[in-house]
Amino acid sequence: MRFEILPLEFDAFDTALAQQRVDFIILNPAFYIEMEHRHGVSRIATLQNRDFQNRSHTRFGSAIFVREKSPINTLADLRHQRVSAVHPHSLGGWLMGLKRLKESGINESDLILSFEGTHDQVVWRVLSGQADAGGVRSDTLERMAASGVIELSQLRVLEPLAIEGFAFRSSTPLLPEWPFAQAKHTPATLAEKVAIALIRIDSHHPANRAAQIGGWTIPLDYQPVHDLMRTLKRGPYSHLAEPTLLELLRRHWVATTLALIALAALGYAAVERTRQNRLLTRRVEERTRELHHSQAEIASIAESMGEGLLAFEPDGTLLLANPAAMAILGLSRQAIAAHLNHAGFPFDQIRTHLNNGIQGRYSGQWRAHDETAHQLRLILTPLNGPWGRCGVVAVFEDITEEHEAKDRLTQLNRTLEAKVSEKIEEIRTKERLLSEQARLVAMAEMMSAIAHHWRQPINNVAVLAQDLSEAEAYGELDRAYLQQGVKKIMQELHALSATIDRFGRFFLPDTHAAPFRAKAAIEETCALVGTQFDQLEIALTCHIPDTLSHMEIMGYAGEFQQALLNLLLNAKDAILARREQLQGRHPGEITLTLSRERQMLLIRICDNGTGIDPEVRDRLFDPYFTTKRRTEGAGVGLYMVKMLVEKSMHGQIAPMTEKAGQGACLGIWLPLFNDRGDRGS
């Protein structure tokens, strides 16, 4: 299945979802709440951010900051100051900070506000003095400092919160990280597969490292984001910013009352008593009809609601109970009125709010008379009139299926985690077997190299021994001649001993990773195969500039040398195969070049062998894949080289561009440990 990434601006999401141009979206939690309300998207995973100690965080905050030498010391000092933010829809770059500012008594109208489009641009505006303060998501300052583009000492976060286990500076409480959501039209089976695939991605996967994240986890509860949007009256709750008739009466009831009194006085003075009584009678009748009509409309709306609706007067008298409320509770209107004095959810909460006059949100379990349990979500809203409280309204919904679905999802995640752990252990076992198999193959190759190394010294010892024998037969053997012959024999034997020591060190297992000099390891590996390559008429050339002789890399020196040996022997086999194709002499050439690319060390190994067939290029490093005859190779060598380079040494290996018919080149990129003998850049 093929996936295409489509970058979108905030304003383009509505059109893309309406036209079904996208199946999945990744967006900030505040904007997700809007898309959930308008287009029915639903989250299937939550982002795990990664800090510089490789710890994962599923929540983030907002940092409100100023220049270090700024006279601004508190959030309250920002009144009438120039403040830069990212975007009106940005959660970490504006909305979270706005809520914290409101809690400090600062409204949006109290600021000289500008939106810059990106978090980095907000930081530059503050540093350049074009803004007095800025708001960005909580990891922005630390990541820019890690990249070397700013110094943290230049900036100061206002009123930072001490949040245990959180590595970044934040002026606000934390909210859930970005969700990965499916569009309403996306098939559920596809969404499930994508969710499982996301959660299975290892935190060290190249994609996660490139994105500087720790991966994805099961979707979090985004109710805190709903609460923030409701408090700010944004997104789905923007209608709350429009004043209701009740609010208008509460704001202007004094003026309304005075106006009515003035009108009544003028009417009393202008119209005779009889006519006034008739007029008042007609008005009362009209108002009564309007009231009855309004009550009928309210009753109609309440009856059509899917949620339960109860309304109580301050003394506990039941004013309204819609059919959904009676169905969910399994009680009649009379039974609901009687239950107000009974203990238990939700009537305990309703009684409390009859007296305190504040809004509340709750969830709990209601057990009906038939002993069936229902999980309810309850919202209590007081009715406050200009002359005091008028009662409380309770709206509730049955979320039993949602609650059970969450339980099933939790169990599914546990099962999935167990299967993933089992699969990981199985993969590790296979990798250990592959490593051992590759080691045995390398030992076989080394035994061949040892034979080539020993052949010439042993032949020399035989010639010297025969020379001593002939000298004795012809009477030419004296003490000096004997000592000279013995000395030469001992030199050859010492050479054999040195060969044994060198090959013995080569296969000693490394117990732990340590820094080592790349040049020394490369030169020693080349020396091991030099004699064998010379006898095969293959020229091995190493180009290592003196400026790189002291460069160190971190890893396992012995395994690194085995990897190089494997690549050199593969190059040798490719040259011999090329000779066989040409049915004659083919001068073999292998070149190993060491160079530096920024903070990486590049080892380039090139040969003039058969080259890499484009059809097998993508499978080159697969386990048990080989282009040799089955008797000549098991197909594990290049796979183990890739595992060592990428997993153990955090590097990369890949074929490099080569010309057709001129052999192949492989490149190994490894991160430098230092370049001066200490842990430098």
PDB file of N, CA, C and O in Angstrom, residues 3-58:
ATOM      1  N   PHE A   3       1.477   5.346   0.544  1.00  0.00           N
ATOM      2  CA  PHE A   3       1.000   6.527   1.244  1.00  0.00           C
ATOM      3  C   PHE A   3       1.705   7.766   0.695  1.00  0.00           C
ATOM      4  O   PHE A   3       2.889   7.717   0.377  1.00  0.00           O
ATOM      5  N   GLU A   4       0.951   8.851   0.572  1.00  0.00           N
ATOM      6  CA  GLU A   4       1.514  10.124   0.090  1.00  0.00           C
ATOM      7  C   GLU A   4       1.295  11.184   1.159  1.00  0.00           C
ATOM      8  O   GLU A   4       0.193  11.324   1.705  1.00  0.00           O
ATOM      9  N   ILE A   5       2.363  11.940   1.482  1.00  0.00           N
ATOM     10  CA  ILE A   5       2.276  13.000   2.489  1.00  0.00           C
ATOM     11  C   ILE A   5       1.892  14.298   1.787  1.00  0.00           C
ATOM     12  O   ILE A   5       2.538  14.706   0.830  1.00  0.00           O
ATOM     13  N   LEU A   6       0.834  14.970   2.283  1.00  0.00           N
ATOM     14  CA  LEU A   6       0.328  16.193   1.670  1.00  0.00           C
ATOM     15  C   LEU A   6       0.368  17.321   2.700  1.00  0.00           C
ATOM     16  O   LEU A   6      -0.490  17.393   3.578  1.00  0.00           O
ATOM     17  N   PRO A   7       1.383  18.217   2.641  1.00  0.00           N
ATOM     18  CA  PRO A   7       1.433  19.347   3.596  1.00  0.00           C
ATOM     19  C   PRO A   7       0.272  20.301   3.341  1.00  0.00           C
ATOM     20  O   PRO A   7      -0.030  20.630   2.187  1.00  0.00           O
ATOM     21  N   LEU A   8      -0.387  20.752   4.420  1.00  0.00           N
ATOM     22  CA  LEU A   8      -1.529  21.650   4.299  1.00  0.00           C
ATOM     23  C   LEU A   8      -1.398  22.821   5.267  1.00  0.00           C
ATOM     24  O   LEU A   8      -0.901  22.660   6.384  1.00  0.00           O
ATOM     25  N   GLU A   9      -1.848  23.997   4.827  1.00  0.00           N
ATOM     26  CA  GLU A   9      -1.990  25.142   5.719  1.00  0.00           C
ATOM     27  C   GLU A   9      -3.233  24.923   6.580  1.00  0.00           C
ATOM     28  O   GLU A   9      -4.108  24.105   6.276  1.00  0.00           O
ATOM     29  N   PHE A  10      -3.349  25.694   7.679  1.00  0.00           N
ATOM     30  CA  PHE A  10      -4.512  25.549   8.552  1.00  0.00           C
ATOM     31  C   PHE A  10      -5.814  25.678   7.760  1.00  0.00           C
ATOM     32  O   PHE A  10      -6.750  24.892   7.926  1.00  0.00           O
ATOM     33  N   ASP A  11      -5.881  26.694   6.860  1.00  0.00           N
ATOM     34  CA  ASP A  11      -7.124  26.998   6.168  1.00  0.00           C
ATOM     35  C   ASP A  11      -7.491  25.953   5.122  1.00  0.00           C
ATOM     36  O   ASP A  11      -8.609  25.969   4.598  1.00  0.00           O
ATOM     37  N   ALA A  12      -6.564  25.055   4.767  1.00  0.00           N
ATOM     38  CA  ALA A  12      -6.822  24.087   3.696  1.00  0.00           C
ATOM     39  C   ALA A  12      -7.420  22.779   4.199  1.00  0.00           C
ATOM     40  O   ALA A  12      -7.854  21.953   3.398  1.00  0.00           O
ATOM     41  N   PHE A  13      -7.460  22.565   5.539  1.00  0.00           N
ATOM     42  CA  PHE A  13      -7.937  21.281   6.056  1.00  0.00           C
ATOM     43  C   PHE A  13      -9.424  21.068   5.761  1.00  0.00           C
ATOM     44  O   PHE A  13      -9.846  19.959   5.415  1.00  0.00           O
ATOM     45  N   ASP A  14     -10.250  22.134   5.904  1.00  0.00           N
ATOM     46  CA  ASP A  14     -11.693  21.966   5.676  1.00  0.00           C
ATOM     47  C   ASP A  14     -11.967  21.457   4.272  1.00  0.00           C
ATOM     48  O   ASP A  14     -12.725  20.501   4.066  1.00  0.00           O
ATOM     49  N   THR A  15     -11.352  22.091   3.266  1.00  0.00           N
ATOM     50  CA  THR A  15     -11.587  21.694   1.873  1.00  0.00           C
ATOM     51  C   THR A  15     -11.079  20.274   1.615  1.00  0.00           C
ATOM     52  O   THR A  15     -11.759  19.463   0.970  1.00  0.00           O
ATOM     53  N   ALA A  16      -9.870  19.950   2.119  1.00  0.00           N
ATOM     54  CA  ALA A  16      -9.286  18.626   1.882  1.00  0.00           C
ATOM     55  C   ALA A  16     -10.153  17.519   2.473  1.00  0.00           C
ATOM     56  O   ALA A  16     -10.358  16.470   1.855  1.00  0.00           O
ATOM     57  N   LEU A  17     -10.701  17.740   3.688  1.00  0.00           N
ATOM     58  CA  LEU A  17     -11.538  16.720   4.320  1.00  0.00           C
ATOM     59  C   LEU A  17     -12.900  16.641   3.640  1.00  0.00           C
ATOM     60  O   LEU A  17     -13.446  15.549   3.432  1.00  0.00           O
ATOM     61  N   ALA A  18     -13.475  17.806   3.261  1.00  0.00           N
ATOM     62  CA  ALA A  18     -14.779  17.802   2.611  1.00  0.00           C
ATOM     63  C   ALA A  18     -14.715  17.092   1.264  1.00  0.00           C
ATOM     64  O   ALA A  18     -15.645  16.382   0.871  1.00  0.00           O
ATOM     65  N   GLN A  19     -13.609  17.253   0.536  1.00  0.00           N
ATOM     66  CA  GLN A  19     -13.446  16.623  -0.776  1.00  0.00           C
ATOM     67  C   GLN A  19     -12.836  15.219  -0.681  1.00  0.00           C
ATOM     68  O   GLN A  19     -12.551  14.604  -1.716  1.00  0.00           O
ATOM     69  N   GLN A  20     -12.605  14.728   0.539  1.00  0.00           N
ATOM     70  CA  GLN A  20     -12.036  13.389   0.774  1.00  0.00           C
ATOM     71  C   GLN A  20     -10.686  13.217   0.071  1.00  0.00           C
ATOM     72  O   GLN A  20     -10.364  12.161  -0.462  1.00  0.00           O
ATOM     73  N   ARG A  21      -9.883  14.310   0.062  1.00  0.00           N
ATOM     74  CA  ARG A  21      -8.549  14.248  -0.544  1.00  0.00           C
ATOM     75  C   ARG A  21      -7.530  13.633   0.411  1.00  0.00           C
ATOM     76  O   ARG A  21      -6.426  13.292  -0.006  1.00  0.00           O
ATOM     77  N   VAL A  22      -7.846  13.556   1.695  1.00  0.00           N
ATOM     78  CA  VAL A  22      -6.931  12.978   2.671  1.00  0.00           C
ATOM     79  C   VAL A  22      -7.667  11.910   3.459  1.00  0.00           C
ATOM     80  O   VAL A  22      -8.875  12.016   3.712  1.00  0.00           O
ATOM     81  N   ASP A  23      -6.937  10.867   3.850  1.00  0.00           N
ATOM     82  CA  ASP A  23      -7.507   9.776   4.653  1.00  0.00           C
ATOM     83  C   ASP A  23      -7.074   9.859   6.109  1.00  0.00           C
ATOM     84  O   ASP A  23      -7.794   9.404   7.005  1.00  0.00           O
ATOM     85  N   PHE A  24      -5.876  10.408   6.348  1.00  0.00           N
ATOM     86  CA  PHE A  24      -5.359  10.567   7.704  1.00  0.00           C
ATOM     87  C   PHE A  24      -4.762  11.967   7.817  1.00  0.00           C
ATOM     88  O   PHE A  24      -4.264  12.527   6.832  1.00  0.00           O
ATOM     89  N   ILE A  25      -4.806  12.537   9.033  1.00  0.00           N
ATOM     90  CA  ILE A  25      -4.237  13.864   9.256  1.00  0.00           C
ATOM     91  C   ILE A  25      -3.441  13.863  10.558  1.00  0.00           C
ATOM     92  O   ILE A  25      -3.750  13.134  11.498  1.00  0.00           O
ATOM     93  N   ILE A  26      -2.386  14.681  10.575  1.00  0.00           N
ATOM     94  CA  ILE A  26      -1.596  14.926  11.785  1.00  0.00           C
ATOM     95  C   ILE A  26      -1.647  16.435  12.028  1.00  0.00           C
ATOM     96  O   ILE A  26      -1.225  17.208  11.168  1.00  0.00           O
ATOM     97  N   LEU A  27      -2.172  16.851  13.166  1.00  0.00           N
ATOM     98  CA  LEU A  27      -2.357  18.274  13.409  1.00  0.00           C
ATOM     99  C   LEU A  27      -2.351  18.549  14.904  1.00  0.00           C
ATOM    100  O   LEU A  27      -2.423  17.625  15.722  1.00  0.00           O
ATOM    101  N   ASN A  28      -2.249  19.841  15.260  1.00  0.00           N
ATOM    102  CA  ASN A  28      -2.163  20.158  16.678  1.00  0.00           C
ATOM    103  C   ASN A  28      -3.499  19.869  17.355  1.00  0.00           C
ATOM    104  O   ASN A  28      -4.554  19.896  16.713  1.00  0.00           O
ATOM    105  N   PRO A  29      -3.480  19.579  18.659  1.00  0.00           N
ATOM    106  CA  PRO A  29      -4.695  19.131  19.347  1.00  0.00           C
ATOM    107  C   PRO A  29      -5.852  20.118  19.264  1.00  0.00           C
ATOM    108  O   PRO A  29      -7.003  19.707  19.154  1.00  0.00           O
ATOM    109  N   ALA A  30      -5.602  21.441  19.327  1.00  0.00           N
ATOM    110  CA  ALA A  30      -6.683  22.418  19.268  1.00  0.00           C
ATOM    111  C   ALA A  30      -7.376  22.365  17.913  1.00  0.00           C
ATOM    112  O   ALA A  30      -8.605  22.365  17.818  1.00  0.00           O
ATOM    113  N   PHE A  31      -6.585  22.281  16.851  1.00  0.00           N
ATOM    114  CA  PHE A  31      -7.171  22.234  15.512  1.00  0.00           C
ATOM    115  C   PHE A  31      -7.853  20.889  15.285  1.00  0.00           C
ATOM    116  O   PHE A  31      -8.833  20.794  14.555  1.00  0.00           O
ATOM    117  N   TYR A  32      -7.322  19.831  15.935  1.00  0.00           N
ATOM    118  CA  TYR A  32      -7.985  18.522  15.868  1.00  0.00           C
ATOM    119  C   TYR A  32      -9.394  18.603  16.452  1.00  0.00           C
ATOM    120  O   TYR A  32     -10.346  18.031  15.894  1.00  0.00           O
ATOM    121  N   ILE A  33      -9.581  19.337  17.564  1.00  0.00           N
ATOM    122  CA  ILE A  33     -10.903  19.469  18.177  1.00  0.00           C
ATOM    123  C   ILE A  33     -11.873  20.104  17.181  1.00  0.00           C
ATOM    124  O   ILE A  33     -13.027  19.688  17.054  1.00  0.00           O
ATOM    125  N   GLU A  34     -11.389  21.123  16.419  1.00  0.00           N
ATOM    126  CA  GLU A  34     -12.243  21.757  15.426  1.00  0.00           C
ATOM    127  C   GLU A  34     -12.608  20.773  14.307  1.00  0.00           C
ATOM    128  O   GLU A  34     -13.760  20.696  13.870  1.00  0.00           O
ATOM    129  N   MET A  35     -11.601  20.033  13.791  1.00  0.00           N
ATOM    130  CA  MET A  35     -11.869  19.084  12.712  1.00  0.00           C
ATOM    131  C   MET A  35     -12.765  17.931  13.191  1.00  0.00           C
ATOM    132  O   MET A  35     -13.566  17.392  12.425  1.00  0.00           O
ATOM    133  N   GLU A  36     -12.632  17.552  14.457  1.00  0.00           N
ATOM    134  CA  GLU A  36     -13.508  16.522  15.028  1.00  0.00           C
ATOM    135  C   GLU A  36     -14.952  17.011  15.040  1.00  0.00           C
ATOM    136  O   GLU A  36     -15.883  16.267  14.717  1.00  0.00           O
ATOM    137  N   HIS A  37     -15.143  18.290  15.385  1.00  0.00           N
ATOM    138  CA  HIS A  37     -16.493  18.856  15.449  1.00  0.00           C
ATOM    139  C   HIS A  37     -17.082  19.048  14.057  1.00  0.00           C
ATOM    140  O   HIS A  37     -18.253  18.729  13.825  1.00  0.00           O
ATOM    141  N   ARG A  38     -16.272  19.543  13.111  1.00  0.00           N
ATOM    142  CA  ARG A  38     -16.799  19.914  11.799  1.00  0.00           C
ATOM    143  C   ARG A  38     -16.844  18.731  10.823  1.00  0.00           C
ATOM    144  O   ARG A  38     -17.713  18.674   9.955  1.00  0.00           O
ATOM    145  N   HIS A  39     -15.889  17.799  10.906  1.00  0.00           N
ATOM    146  CA  HIS A  39     -15.787  16.748   9.887  1.00  0.00           C
ATOM    147  C   HIS A  39     -15.800  15.327  10.455  1.00  0.00           C
ATOM    148  O   HIS A  39     -15.646  14.377   9.700  1.00  0.00           O
ATOM    149  N   GLY A  40     -15.927  15.190  11.788  1.00  0.00           N
ATOM    150  CA  GLY A  40     -16.041  13.858  12.367  1.00  0.00           C
ATOM    151  C   GLY A  40     -14.773  13.036  12.341  1.00  0.00           C
ATOM    152  O   GLY A  40     -14.828  11.818  12.348  1.00  0.00           O
ATOM    153  N   VAL A  41     -13.575  13.674  12.313  1.00  0.00           N
ATOM    154  CA  VAL A  41     -12.337  12.906  12.364  1.00  0.00           C
ATOM    155  C   VAL A  41     -12.186  12.288  13.748  1.00  0.00           C
ATOM    156  O   VAL A  41     -12.744  12.792  14.730  1.00  0.00           O
ATOM    157  N   SER A  42     -11.418  11.208  13.863  1.00  0.00           N
ATOM    158  CA  SER A  42     -11.217  10.551  15.155  1.00  0.00           C
ATOM    159  C   SER A  42      -9.762  10.117  15.283  1.00  0.00           C
ATOM    160  O   SER A  42      -9.165   9.635  14.329  1.00  0.00           O
ATOM    161  N   ARG A  43      -9.221  10.295  16.483  1.00  0.00           N
ATOM    162  CA  ARG A  43      -7.807  10.005  16.722  1.00  0.00           C
ATOM    163  C   ARG A  43      -7.580   8.502  16.842  1.00  0.00           C
ATOM    164  O   ARG A  43      -8.425   7.778  17.373  1.00  0.00           O
ATOM    165  N   ILE A  44      -6.417   8.032  16.327  1.00  0.00           N
ATOM    166  CA  ILE A  44      -6.055   6.612  16.453  1.00  0.00           C
ATOM    167  C   ILE A  44      -4.694   6.438  17.130  1.00  0.00           C
ATOM    168  O   ILE A  44      -4.328   5.332  17.495  1.00  0.00           O
ATOM    169  N   ALA A  45      -3.934   7.519  17.295  1.00  0.00           N
ATOM    170  CA  ALA A  45      -2.631   7.429  17.963  1.00  0.00           C
ATOM    171  C   ALA A  45      -2.240   8.826  18.427  1.00  0.00           C
ATOM    172  O   ALA A  45      -2.756   9.834  17.945  1.00  0.00           O
ATOM    173  N   THR A  46      -1.314   8.867  19.400  1.00  0.00           N
ATOM    174  CA  THR A  46      -0.798  10.142  19.925  1.00  0.00           C
ATOM    175  C   THR A  46       0.716  10.152  19.807  1.00  0.00           C
ATOM    176  O   THR A  46       1.385   9.150  20.086  1.00  0.00           O
ATOM    177  N   LEU A  47       1.261  11.292  19.388  1.00  0.00           N
ATOM    178  CA  LEU A  47       2.701  11.472  19.204  1.00  0.00           C
ATOM    179  C   LEU A  47       3.456  11.338  20.519  1.00  0.00           C
ATOM    180  O   LEU A  47       2.991  11.786  21.564  1.00  0.00           O
ATOM    181  N   GLN A  48       4.641  10.688  20.460  1.00  0.00           N
ATOM    182  CA  GLN A  48       5.569  10.677  21.586  1.00  0.00           C
ATOM    183  C   GLN A  48       6.773  11.548  21.218  1.00  0.00           C
ATOM    184  O   GLN A  48       7.576  11.169  20.375  1.00  0.00           O
ATOM    185  N   ASN A  49       6.834  12.733  21.853  1.00  0.00           N
ATOM    186  CA  ASN A  49       7.980  13.615  21.607  1.00  0.00           C
ATOM    187  C   ASN A  49       9.207  13.039  22.310  1.00  0.00           C
ATOM    188  O   ASN A  49       9.087  12.252  23.252  1.00  0.00           O
ATOM    189  N   ARG A  50      10.413  13.384  21.863  1.00  0.00           N
ATOM    190  CA  ARG A  50      11.630  12.842  22.463  1.00  0.00           C
ATOM    191  C   ARG A  50      12.537  13.986  22.884  1.00  0.00           C
ATOM    192  O   ARG A  50      12.757  14.930  22.125  1.00  0.00           O
ATOM    193  N   ASP A  51      13.034  13.903  24.139  1.00  0.00           N
ATOM    194  CA  ASP A  51      13.952  14.941  24.593  1.00  0.00           C
ATOM    195  C   ASP A  51      15.386  14.500  24.311  1.00  0.00           C
ATOM    196  O   ASP A  51      15.635  13.486  23.644  1.00  0.00           O
ATOM    197  N   PHE A  52      16.340  15.262  24.833  1.00  0.00           N
ATOM    198  CA  PHE A  52      17.732  15.011  24.483  1.00  0.00           C
ATOM    199  C   PHE A  52      18.344  13.860  25.285  1.00  0.00           C
ATOM    200  O   PHE A  52      19.492  13.475  25.059  1.00  0.00           O
ATOM    201  N   GLN A  53      17.594  13.313  26.241  1.00  0.00           N
ATOM    202  CA  GLN A  53      18.038  12.095  26.941  1.00  0.00           C
ATOM    203  C   GLN A  53      17.279  10.878  26.417  1.00  0.00           C
ATOM    204  O   GLN A  53      17.236   9.841  27.068  1.00  0.00           O
ATOM    205  N   ASN A  54      16.652  11.017  25.209  1.00  0.00           N
ATOM    206  CA  ASN A  54      15.904   9.927  24.557  1.00  0.00           C
ATOM    207  C   ASN A  54      14.716   9.462  25.394  1.00  0.00           C
ATOM    208  O   ASN A  54      14.290   8.318  25.290  1.00  0.00           O
ATOM    209  N   ARG A  55      14.167  10.369  26.232  1.00  0.00           N
ATOM    210  CA  ARG A  55      12.953  10.043  26.966  1.00  0.00           C
ATOM    211  C   ARG A  55      11.755  10.527  26.169  1.00  0.00           C
ATOM    212  O   ARG A  55      11.810  11.564  25.546  1.00  0.00           O
ATOM    213  N   SER A  56      10.671   9.749  26.224  1.00  0.00           N
ATOM    214  CA  SER A  56       9.487  10.085  25.446  1.00  0.00           C
ATOM    215  C   SER A  56       8.495  10.862  26.308  1.00  0.00           C
ATOM    216  O   SER A  56       8.317  10.569  27.495  1.00  0.00           O
ATOM    217  N   HIS A  57       7.823  11.840  25.690  1.00  0.00           N
ATOM    218  CA  HIS A  57       6.809  12.646  26.364  1.00  0.00           C
ATOM    219  C   HIS A  57       5.565  12.679  25.486  1.00  0.00           C
ATOM    220  O   HIS A  57       5.641  12.979  24.295  1.00  0.00           O
ATOM    221  N   THR A  58       4.403  12.397  26.092  1.00  0.00           N
ATOM    222  CA  THR A  58       3.156  12.424  25.337  1.00  0.00           C
ATOM    223  C   THR A  58       2.368  13.697  25.603  1.00  0.00           C
ATOM    224  O   THR A  58       1.221  13.804  25.183  1.00  0.00           O
TER     225      THR A  58
END
